[in-house]
C-alpha cells in the first residue's frame, strides 16, 4: 500500500515548455486535489476532482489543466510554463465516506523550477 | 483575502514545555478544522481534527481547542519533543460536497 505517489520528484523547465505531473493513489479514494506551496503562502488549491471523469477549479487554476480519466490517477498539466509556476506541488486524496475522521492524504511533493 | 490565518511564522519552545500554535479564521461557515504537520521534503501528514460541534479534541500529547465565537483554534503540544520540530498548518472546511480545505500559511515550530 503506497498511499499517494507523485511523479516526478524534481523537474527543471524552461519558460514556455510543457509538462505533466502524475499523481496516483491506491486507496480507492473518490476525491483528489492538487495544491501548490510557496513561501509565506501556505497550501493553495489549484484544481480538484470529486470522482472519475470530473474536475473543477480551485483558488489558483490559471495556467494549469487537469484530467481524471482513471479513479486512481490525477494529472496536472502545464501547457506553457512560466517562472511564476516555480513551486512545490502536492497531490492529495480523500475518501468519499462521511466527513468525520476523513482527512486528506498527501503525496511527497514535486519540486518544479521554471527558468 | 486570507480566510485562515496563522499569524506566527515561527515558534521556539524548550523540550518538555508546552507548545501553543494558533490559527484564526474569518468564514463562519467553516465547520471542520484540521492540523497538519510537515517535515522538510515530505508531504503534510494529518495530526488532529475538530468538528464545530466540539470545543476540544485530544489525541495523546496533542489537543486542539476551538473557540467559535472568536473564530480561533489552537493546537497544544505537551510535552514538546525535538521530533515535533516541523511546520504546522491549520486547515478549515465548510464545503461538505467537495471537502475542500483552506490552509493557513503555517507556523514553523522548533523544539
PDB file of C-alpha atoms in Angstrom:
ATOM      1  CA  UNK A   1       0.000   0.000   0.000  1.00  0.00           C
ATOM      2  CA  UNK A   2       1.943   3.012  -1.306  1.00  0.00           C
ATOM      3  CA  UNK A   3      -0.692   5.652  -0.456  1.00  0.00           C
ATOM      4  CA  UNK A   4      -0.280   8.733  -2.646  1.00  0.00           C
ATOM      5  CA  UNK A   5       2.662   8.853  -5.023  1.00  0.00           C
ATOM      6  CA  UNK A   6       3.828  11.687  -7.263  1.00  0.00           C
ATOM      7  CA  UNK A   7       5.982  11.613 -10.388  1.00  0.00           C
ATOM      8  CA  UNK A   8       8.483  13.201 -10.905  1.00  0.00           C
ATOM      9  CA  UNK A   9      10.031  14.342  -7.620  1.00  0.00           C
ATOM     10  CA  UNK A  10      12.031  17.151  -9.221  1.00  0.00           C
ATOM     11  CA  UNK A  11      11.896  18.915 -12.550  1.00  0.00           C
ATOM     12  CA  UNK A  12      13.521  21.954 -14.153  1.00  0.00           C
ATOM     13  CA  UNK A  13      11.759  23.548 -17.113  1.00  0.00           C
ATOM     14  CA  UNK A  14      12.495  26.446 -19.378  1.00  0.00           C
ATOM     15  CA  UNK A  15       9.869  29.138 -19.860  1.00  0.00           C
ATOM     16  CA  UNK A  16       7.330  28.012 -22.431  1.00  0.00           C
ATOM     17  CA  UNK A  17       7.927  24.292 -22.046  1.00  0.00           C
ATOM     18  CA  UNK A  18       5.119  21.948 -21.101  1.00  0.00           C
ATOM     19  CA  UNK A  19       4.951  19.061 -18.676  1.00  0.00           C
ATOM     20  CA  UNK A  20       2.558  16.779 -16.830  1.00  0.00           C
ATOM     21  CA  UNK A  21       2.716  15.864 -13.166  1.00  0.00           C
ATOM     22  CA  UNK A  22       1.256  12.494 -12.264  1.00  0.00           C
ATOM     23  CA  UNK A  23      -0.484  11.659  -9.024  1.00  0.00           C
ATOM     24  CA  UNK A  24      -1.529   8.118  -8.201  1.00  0.00           C
ATOM     25  CA  UNK A  25      -3.353   6.729  -5.162  1.00  0.00           C
ATOM     26  CA  UNK A  26      -4.077   3.122  -4.265  1.00  0.00           C
ATOM     27  CA  UNK A  27      -6.663   3.765  -1.531  1.00  0.00           C
ATOM     28  CA  UNK A  28      -9.693   3.813  -3.842  1.00  0.00           C
ATOM     29  CA  UNK A  29     -10.371   7.415  -2.858  1.00  0.00           C
ATOM     30  CA  UNK A  30     -13.029   9.388  -4.703  1.00  0.00           C
ATOM     31  CA  UNK A  31     -11.642  12.880  -4.113  1.00  0.00           C
ATOM     32  CA  UNK A  32      -8.298  14.135  -5.357  1.00  0.00           C
ATOM     33  CA  UNK A  33      -6.633  17.550  -5.138  1.00  0.00           C
ATOM     34  CA  UNK A  34      -3.654  19.464  -6.488  1.00  0.00           C
ATOM     35  CA  UNK A  35      -2.011  22.152  -4.337  1.00  0.00           C
ATOM     36  CA  UNK A  36       0.983  24.390  -4.684  1.00  0.00           C
ATOM     37  CA  UNK A  37       3.079  25.539  -1.776  1.00  0.00           C
ATOM     38  CA  UNK A  38       5.001  28.798  -1.934  1.00  0.00           C
ATOM     39  CA  UNK A  39       6.975  30.527   0.830  1.00  0.00           C
ATOM     40  CA  UNK A  40       4.665  32.515   3.108  1.00  0.00           C
ATOM     41  CA  UNK A  41       1.581  31.394   1.169  1.00  0.00           C
ATOM     42  CA  UNK A  42       0.736  28.052   2.683  1.00  0.00           C
ATOM     43  CA  UNK A  43      -1.002  25.465   0.515  1.00  0.00           C
ATOM     44  CA  UNK A  44      -3.252  26.790  -2.232  1.00  0.00           C
ATOM     45  CA  UNK A  45      -5.710  24.623  -4.137  1.00  0.00           C
ATOM     46  CA  UNK A  46      -5.182  24.549  -7.908  1.00  0.00           C
ATOM     47  CA  UNK A  47      -7.766  22.022  -9.130  1.00  0.00           C
ATOM     48  CA  UNK A  48      -9.684  19.167  -7.613  1.00  0.00           C
ATOM     49  CA  UNK A  49     -11.812  16.198  -8.596  1.00  0.00           C
ATOM     50  CA  UNK A  50     -14.780  14.651  -6.797  1.00  0.00           C
ATOM     51  CA  UNK A  51     -14.748  11.497  -8.900  1.00  0.00           C
ATOM     52  CA  UNK A  52     -13.504   9.785 -12.038  1.00  0.00           C
ATOM     53  CA  UNK A  53     -14.135  11.951 -15.096  1.00  0.00           C
ATOM     54  CA  UNK A  54     -14.808  15.135 -13.100  1.00  0.00           C
ATOM     55  CA  UNK A  55     -12.583  18.147 -12.432  1.00  0.00           C
ATOM     56  CA  UNK A  56     -13.131  21.629 -11.012  1.00  0.00           C
ATOM     57  CA  UNK A  57     -11.152  24.809 -10.416  1.00  0.00           C
ATOM     58  CA  UNK A  58      -9.677  25.734  -7.062  1.00  0.00           C
ATOM     59  CA  UNK A  59      -8.215  29.010  -5.803  1.00  0.00           C
ATOM     60  CA  UNK A  60      -5.367  29.384  -8.317  1.00  0.00           C
ATOM     61  CA  UNK A  61      -6.237  27.448 -11.522  1.00  0.00           C
ATOM     62  CA  UNK A  62      -4.802  29.783 -14.166  1.00  0.00           C
ATOM     63  CA  UNK A  63      -2.037  28.240 -16.271  1.00  0.00           C
ATOM     64  CA  UNK A  64      -2.915  24.678 -15.271  1.00  0.00           C
ATOM     65  CA  UNK A  65      -5.123  21.920 -16.624  1.00  0.00           C
ATOM     66  CA  UNK A  66      -6.070  18.599 -15.076  1.00  0.00           C
ATOM     67  CA  UNK A  67      -7.573  15.285 -16.037  1.00  0.00           C
ATOM     68  CA  UNK A  68      -9.003  12.348 -14.085  1.00  0.00           C
ATOM     69  CA  UNK A  69      -9.550   9.608 -16.627  1.00  0.00           C
ATOM     70  CA  UNK A  70      -8.992   6.863 -14.058  1.00  0.00           C
ATOM     71  CA  UNK A  71     -10.116   6.932 -10.447  1.00  0.00           C
ATOM     72  CA  UNK A  72      -6.633   6.284  -9.145  1.00  0.00           C
ATOM     73  CA  UNK A  73      -4.844   8.947 -11.218  1.00  0.00           C
ATOM     74  CA  UNK A  74      -4.990  12.735 -11.270  1.00  0.00           C
ATOM     75  CA  UNK A  75      -2.811  14.554 -13.789  1.00  0.00           C
ATOM     76  CA  UNK A  76      -1.733  18.191 -13.585  1.00  0.00           C
ATOM     77  CA  UNK A  77      -0.571  19.819 -16.808  1.00  0.00           C
ATOM     78  CA  UNK A  78       1.354  22.978 -17.501  1.00  0.00           C
ATOM     79  CA  UNK A  79       0.933  23.897 -21.157  1.00  0.00           C
ATOM     80  CA  UNK A  80       3.400  26.797 -21.241  1.00  0.00           C
ATOM     81  CA  UNK A  81       5.440  27.042 -18.064  1.00  0.00           C
ATOM     82  CA  UNK A  82       6.199  30.443 -16.536  1.00  0.00           C
ATOM     83  CA  UNK A  83       8.681  31.369 -13.774  1.00  0.00           C
ATOM     84  CA  UNK A  84       5.682  32.198 -11.530  1.00  0.00           C
ATOM     85  CA  UNK A  85       4.872  28.469 -11.555  1.00  0.00           C
ATOM     86  CA  UNK A  86       8.081  27.648  -9.733  1.00  0.00           C
ATOM     87  CA  UNK A  87       6.759  25.941  -6.633  1.00  0.00           C
ATOM     88  CA  UNK A  88       6.354  22.695  -4.759  1.00  0.00           C
ATOM     89  CA  UNK A  89       3.277  20.796  -5.925  1.00  0.00           C
ATOM     90  CA  UNK A  90       1.370  18.425  -3.673  1.00  0.00           C
ATOM     91  CA  UNK A  91      -1.314  15.974  -4.593  1.00  0.00           C
ATOM     92  CA  UNK A  92      -3.825  14.738  -2.018  1.00  0.00           C
ATOM     93  CA  UNK A  93      -6.690  12.277  -1.928  1.00  0.00           C
ATOM     94  CA  UNK A  94      -9.636  11.688   0.356  1.00  0.00           C
ATOM     95  CA  UNK A  95     -12.260   9.034   0.880  1.00  0.00           C
ATOM     96  CA  UNK A  96     -15.799   9.883  -0.156  1.00  0.00           C
ATOM     97  CA  UNK A  97     -17.262   8.457   3.029  1.00  0.00           C
ATOM     98  CA  UNK A  98     -18.780  10.602   5.781  1.00  0.00           C
ATOM     99  CA  UNK A  99     -16.675  13.638   6.572  1.00  0.00           C
ATOM    100  CA  UNK A 100     -15.794  12.817  10.158  1.00  0.00           C
ATOM    101  CA  UNK A 101     -12.364  11.238  10.579  1.00  0.00           C
ATOM    102  CA  UNK A 102     -11.602  11.649   6.896  1.00  0.00           C
ATOM    103  CA  UNK A 103      -8.610  13.802   6.325  1.00  0.00           C
ATOM    104  CA  UNK A 104      -6.765  14.319   3.048  1.00  0.00           C
ATOM    105  CA  UNK A 105      -3.705  12.144   2.457  1.00  0.00           C
ATOM    106  CA  UNK A 106      -0.806  13.909   0.778  1.00  0.00           C
ATOM    107  CA  UNK A 107       1.890  12.754  -1.592  1.00  0.00           C
ATOM    108  CA  UNK A 108       5.582  13.619  -1.084  1.00  0.00           C
ATOM    109  CA  UNK A 109       5.536  16.572  -3.480  1.00  0.00           C
ATOM    110  CA  UNK A 110       7.121  17.603  -6.778  1.00  0.00           C
ATOM    111  CA  UNK A 111       9.623  20.448  -6.741  1.00  0.00           C
ATOM    112  CA  UNK A 112       9.343  22.361 -10.026  1.00  0.00           C
ATOM    113  CA  UNK A 113      11.666  25.136 -11.137  1.00  0.00           C
ATOM    114  CA  UNK A 114      10.898  27.191 -14.235  1.00  0.00           C
ATOM    115  CA  UNK A 115      13.837  29.155 -15.591  1.00  0.00           C
TER     116      UNK A 115
ATOM    117  CA  UNK B   1      -8.320  37.641   1.361  1.00  0.00           C
ATOM    118  CA  UNK B   2      -6.812  35.110   3.741  1.00  0.00           C
ATOM    119  CA  UNK B   3      -9.681  33.165   5.293  1.00  0.00           C
ATOM    120  CA  UNK B   4      -7.394  31.112   7.525  1.00  0.00           C
ATOM    121  CA  UNK B   5      -4.542  32.912   9.240  1.00  0.00           C
ATOM    122  CA  UNK B   6      -1.567  31.732  11.229  1.00  0.00           C
ATOM    123  CA  UNK B   7      -0.021  34.972  12.422  1.00  0.00           C
ATOM    124  CA  UNK B   8       3.111  33.472  13.943  1.00  0.00           C
ATOM    125  CA  UNK B   9       5.509  32.305  11.233  1.00  0.00           C
ATOM    126  CA  UNK B  10       7.754  30.643  13.797  1.00  0.00           C
ATOM    127  CA  UNK B  11       7.824  29.452  17.391  1.00  0.00           C
ATOM    128  CA  UNK B  12      10.672  28.206  19.543  1.00  0.00           C
ATOM    129  CA  UNK B  13       9.948  26.094  22.640  1.00  0.00           C
ATOM    130  CA  UNK B  14      12.135  24.213  25.076  1.00  0.00           C
ATOM    131  CA  UNK B  15      11.904  20.453  25.190  1.00  0.00           C
ATOM    132  CA  UNK B  16       9.359  19.329  27.777  1.00  0.00           C
ATOM    133  CA  UNK B  17       7.437  22.587  27.758  1.00  0.00           C
ATOM    134  CA  UNK B  18       4.082  23.320  26.129  1.00  0.00           C
ATOM    135  CA  UNK B  19       3.859  24.467  22.511  1.00  0.00           C
ATOM    136  CA  UNK B  20       0.801  26.514  21.570  1.00  0.00           C
ATOM    137  CA  UNK B  21       0.123  27.156  17.910  1.00  0.00           C
ATOM    138  CA  UNK B  22      -2.680  29.493  16.954  1.00  0.00           C
ATOM    139  CA  UNK B  23      -4.995  29.826  13.987  1.00  0.00           C
ATOM    140  CA  UNK B  24      -7.731  32.352  13.206  1.00  0.00           C
ATOM    141  CA  UNK B  25     -10.422  32.148  10.575  1.00  0.00           C
ATOM    142  CA  UNK B  26     -12.924  34.587   9.131  1.00  0.00           C
ATOM    143  CA  UNK B  27     -15.568  32.403   7.486  1.00  0.00           C
ATOM    144  CA  UNK B  28     -18.325  31.442   9.930  1.00  0.00           C
ATOM    145  CA  UNK B  29     -19.426  28.668   7.554  1.00  0.00           C
ATOM    146  CA  UNK B  30     -16.314  26.611   8.356  1.00  0.00           C
ATOM    147  CA  UNK B  31     -17.402  23.609  10.399  1.00  0.00           C
ATOM    148  CA  UNK B  32     -14.432  21.251  10.371  1.00  0.00           C
ATOM    149  CA  UNK B  33     -10.843  22.028  11.223  1.00  0.00           C
ATOM    150  CA  UNK B  34      -7.633  20.057  10.923  1.00  0.00           C
ATOM    151  CA  UNK B  35      -3.982  20.394  11.820  1.00  0.00           C
ATOM    152  CA  UNK B  36      -1.275  19.021   9.592  1.00  0.00           C
ATOM    153  CA  UNK B  37       2.408  18.559  10.316  1.00  0.00           C
ATOM    154  CA  UNK B  38       5.044  18.866   7.626  1.00  0.00           C
ATOM    155  CA  UNK B  39       8.689  17.882   7.677  1.00  0.00           C
ATOM    156  CA  UNK B  40      11.091  19.228   5.025  1.00  0.00           C
ATOM    157  CA  UNK B  41      10.936  17.431   1.661  1.00  0.00           C
ATOM    158  CA  UNK B  42       7.840  15.492   2.711  1.00  0.00           C
ATOM    159  CA  UNK B  43       4.119  15.905   2.207  1.00  0.00           C
ATOM    160  CA  UNK B  44       1.911  17.161   5.059  1.00  0.00           C
ATOM    161  CA  UNK B  45       0.597  14.482   7.394  1.00  0.00           C
ATOM    162  CA  UNK B  46      -2.636  14.655   9.333  1.00  0.00           C
ATOM    163  CA  UNK B  47      -2.294  15.337  13.042  1.00  0.00           C
ATOM    164  CA  UNK B  48      -5.662  16.042  14.647  1.00  0.00           C
ATOM    165  CA  UNK B  49      -9.066  17.432  13.757  1.00  0.00           C
ATOM    166  CA  UNK B  50     -12.089  19.002  15.416  1.00  0.00           C
ATOM    167  CA  UNK B  51     -15.677  19.474  14.400  1.00  0.00           C
ATOM    168  CA  UNK B  52     -17.502  22.711  15.127  1.00  0.00           C
ATOM    169  CA  UNK B  53     -19.873  20.874  17.444  1.00  0.00           C
ATOM    170  CA  UNK B  54     -16.980  20.354  19.864  1.00  0.00           C
ATOM    171  CA  UNK B  55     -14.665  22.764  21.615  1.00  0.00           C
ATOM    172  CA  UNK B  56     -11.853  20.347  22.421  1.00  0.00           C
ATOM    173  CA  UNK B  57     -10.305  17.202  20.998  1.00  0.00           C
ATOM    174  CA  UNK B  58      -7.366  15.274  22.435  1.00  0.00           C
ATOM    175  CA  UNK B  59      -5.023  12.712  20.976  1.00  0.00           C
ATOM    176  CA  UNK B  60      -2.108  11.812  23.196  1.00  0.00           C
ATOM    177  CA  UNK B  61       0.187  14.814  23.559  1.00  0.00           C
ATOM    178  CA  UNK B  62      -1.885  16.858  21.108  1.00  0.00           C
ATOM    179  CA  UNK B  63      -5.016  18.836  21.980  1.00  0.00           C
ATOM    180  CA  UNK B  64      -6.941  21.151  19.709  1.00  0.00           C
ATOM    181  CA  UNK B  65      -9.225  23.824  21.136  1.00  0.00           C
ATOM    182  CA  UNK B  66     -11.917  25.600  19.166  1.00  0.00           C
ATOM    183  CA  UNK B  67     -13.479  28.931  20.149  1.00  0.00           C
ATOM    184  CA  UNK B  68     -16.253  29.507  17.630  1.00  0.00           C
ATOM    185  CA  UNK B  69     -17.280  32.898  18.927  1.00  0.00           C
ATOM    186  CA  UNK B  70     -13.729  34.165  18.496  1.00  0.00           C
ATOM    187  CA  UNK B  71     -13.191  32.161  15.296  1.00  0.00           C
ATOM    188  CA  UNK B  72      -9.993  30.859  16.795  1.00  0.00           C
ATOM    189  CA  UNK B  73      -8.408  27.470  17.223  1.00  0.00           C
ATOM    190  CA  UNK B  74      -5.210  26.424  18.872  1.00  0.00           C
ATOM    191  CA  UNK B  75      -3.027  23.333  18.973  1.00  0.00           C
ATOM    192  CA  UNK B  76      -1.349  22.422  22.256  1.00  0.00           C
ATOM    193  CA  UNK B  77       1.555  20.002  22.352  1.00  0.00           C
ATOM    194  CA  UNK B  78       2.510  18.766  25.812  1.00  0.00           C
ATOM    195  CA  UNK B  79       5.255  17.902  26.444  1.00  0.00           C
ATOM    196  CA  UNK B  80       7.089  19.172  23.386  1.00  0.00           C
ATOM    197  CA  UNK B  81       9.749  16.897  21.932  1.00  0.00           C
ATOM    198  CA  UNK B  82      12.548  17.547  19.417  1.00  0.00           C
ATOM    199  CA  UNK B  83      10.739  15.326  16.899  1.00  0.00           C
ATOM    200  CA  UNK B  84       7.870  17.822  16.966  1.00  0.00           C
ATOM    201  CA  UNK B  85      10.052  20.350  15.125  1.00  0.00           C
ATOM    202  CA  UNK B  86       8.209  20.877  11.846  1.00  0.00           C
ATOM    203  CA  UNK B  87       5.867  23.264  10.063  1.00  0.00           C
ATOM    204  CA  UNK B  88       2.267  23.084  11.272  1.00  0.00           C
ATOM    205  CA  UNK B  89      -0.644  24.041   9.061  1.00  0.00           C
ATOM    206  CA  UNK B  90      -4.201  24.547  10.181  1.00  0.00           C
ATOM    207  CA  UNK B  91      -6.941  23.953   7.634  1.00  0.00           C
ATOM    208  CA  UNK B  92     -10.661  24.633   7.572  1.00  0.00           C
ATOM    209  CA  UNK B  93     -13.546  23.243   5.584  1.00  0.00           C
ATOM    210  CA  UNK B  94     -17.167  24.224   5.169  1.00  0.00           C
ATOM    211  CA  UNK B  95     -17.956  22.536   1.875  1.00  0.00           C
ATOM    212  CA  UNK B  96     -19.450  19.117   2.528  1.00  0.00           C
ATOM    213  CA  UNK B  97     -19.836  18.452  -1.200  1.00  0.00           C
ATOM    214  CA  UNK B  98     -16.204  18.709  -2.198  1.00  0.00           C
ATOM    215  CA  UNK B  99     -14.388  18.620   1.160  1.00  0.00           C
ATOM    216  CA  UNK B 100     -12.105  21.408   0.004  1.00  0.00           C
ATOM    217  CA  UNK B 101      -9.831  22.759   2.703  1.00  0.00           C
ATOM    218  CA  UNK B 102      -8.435  26.262   3.084  1.00  0.00           C
ATOM    219  CA  UNK B 103      -4.971  26.166   4.587  1.00  0.00           C
ATOM    220  CA  UNK B 104      -3.197  28.690   6.719  1.00  0.00           C
ATOM    221  CA  UNK B 105       0.330  29.860   5.934  1.00  0.00           C
ATOM    222  CA  UNK B 106       1.951  27.616   8.525  1.00  0.00           C
ATOM    223  CA  UNK B 107       3.952  28.012  11.724  1.00  0.00           C
ATOM    224  CA  UNK B 108       7.464  26.616  11.982  1.00  0.00           C
ATOM    225  CA  UNK B 109       7.962  25.026  15.398  1.00  0.00           C
ATOM    226  CA  UNK B 110      11.434  24.446  16.753  1.00  0.00           C
ATOM    227  CA  UNK B 111      11.830  22.393  19.900  1.00  0.00           C
TER     228      UNK B 111
END
